[in-house]
C-alpha angles and dihedrals in degrees: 000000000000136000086267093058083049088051107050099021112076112176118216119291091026096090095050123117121162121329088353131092092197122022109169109164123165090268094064101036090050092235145093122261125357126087141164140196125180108205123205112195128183128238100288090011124143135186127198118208138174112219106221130196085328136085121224151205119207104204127177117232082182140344117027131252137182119250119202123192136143101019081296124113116215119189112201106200081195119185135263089245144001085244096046102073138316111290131219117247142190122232109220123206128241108250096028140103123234136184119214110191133173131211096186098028125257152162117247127181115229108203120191153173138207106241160169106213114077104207124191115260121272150198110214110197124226083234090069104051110107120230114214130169124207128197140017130254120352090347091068125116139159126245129201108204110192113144092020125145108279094014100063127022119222122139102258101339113129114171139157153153123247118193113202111188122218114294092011132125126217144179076044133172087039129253145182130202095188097127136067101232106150109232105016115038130029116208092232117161109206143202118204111203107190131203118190126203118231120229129199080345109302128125114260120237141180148161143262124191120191120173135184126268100187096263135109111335104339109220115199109201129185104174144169106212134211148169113317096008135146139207121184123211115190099166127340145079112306136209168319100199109198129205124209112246105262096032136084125220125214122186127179103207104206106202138193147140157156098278124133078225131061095223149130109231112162132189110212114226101258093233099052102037091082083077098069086059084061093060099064100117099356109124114254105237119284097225077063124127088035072192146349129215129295110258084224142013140191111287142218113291 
């Protein structure tokens, strides 16, 4: 692989620093905005955290905790797995303190953004979390939007799950949001945290290509994903991202970036977009929603 894979492909364990298990900020990813921690906390364990100049999710990838900010307690029931159901989440405040803590034990990502807006602290309910699925055929996949732009405020914060099953491809055709272009692309930088479901076991892989547009600093990525890995994306076209038959594949995108508009606007790769027009009428695949949203979550105490 070359230097860029190097660059922009951290396995896991190679992002880790202190109590947390991924710790990308601007600094270390040589860009703006987006960041992302992915805390593990023991049965009865607690962290404490500032937010900064940047806003935050917590969101459980499996167990519950309690998240306390801003004189407000907030119970997250969570979920067992990132495969098992949509999870309930709290929204944290730029300039602000918080406390997570677990009874039971747990990982939560943390997502976040570098912003100007302080908004007020949130619980954002499982309930409320929109279920789409893209695509047709072996190009389906589920995604779980639930700070996207135009379903959860936050200032620049775009964030979602994207359930791949077993032999699928997703972010597929590819695509790229590295230039400002109103109306029809959004400049985004993203982070792609991926989670892998074992099989007979066996550890679960797939792959992630990224290649360059001609814009900012054009990584070219070739690489073989696992559990707990990362991939930055800073600018290029992006995907697909392939699952191994028999095992699916979850990634959390962590978005932001400098817009007036907190928006997702995508430009397909010109020799790729001609395979959405093959979709129309073609069945999604029935394996497809793996699962919807709860009908209720834990709510604010």
């Amino acid at each position: 692989m070359t230097s860029y894979s190097q660059e922009f492909h951290l396995p896991a364990g190679s992002a880790a620093d202190g109590p947390y298990t991924v710790d990308i900020d601007p600094k270390r990813a040589g860009w703006g905005y987006s960041s992302l921690r992915v805390l593990e906390l023991p049965p009865g364990g607690s962290h404490s955290l500032a937010t900064g100049d940047s806003e935050w999710i917590v969101l459980p990838l499996s167990g519950g905790c309690t998240v306390v900010t801003e004189g407000r307690d907030f119970e997250l029931h969570g979920r067992d797995s990132v495969f098992g159901s949509v999870t309930d989440f709290a929204y944290l405040p730029r300039d602000a303190h918080a406390r997570i803590a677990s009874g039971a034990g747990g990982r939560f990502a943390l997502t976040g953004a570098r912003c100007e807006r302080r908004l007020p602290a949130r619980y954002g309910p499982a309930s409320d979390v929109p279920v789409e699925l893209r695509g047709t055929g072996n190009c389906s996949r589920q995604v779980n939007n639930f700070a996207a732009a135009g379903v959860f405020e936050c200032d620049r914060l775009i964030a979602v799950e994207v359930l791949t099953p077993g032999g699928n491809w997703s972010s597929y055709p590819p695509h790229k949001h590295d230039e400002c272009r109103p109306g029809e692309e959004s400049r985004l930088e993203e982070i792609y945290y991926f989670e892998i479901a074992a099989a007979h076991g066996t550890e679960g892989v797939g792959y992630q290509r990224v290649t360059p547009s001609g814009h900012g600093r054009g990584p070219d990525v070739l690489a073989e994903v696992r559990d707990g890995d990362t991939v930055l994306i800073p600018d290029g076209w992006h995907g697909p991202s392939i699952a191994a038959p028999g095992h699916h594949m979850y990634y959390l995108n962590v978005m932001a970036g400098p817009g007036a508009e907190r928006e997702w606007l995508i430009c397909d790769h010109p020799d790729h977009a001609w395979i959405r027009g093959s979709w129309e009428g073609r069945p999604v695949d029935s394996r497809l929603p793996l699962y919807t949203a709860a009908s209720e979550g834990a709510q604010e105490r």
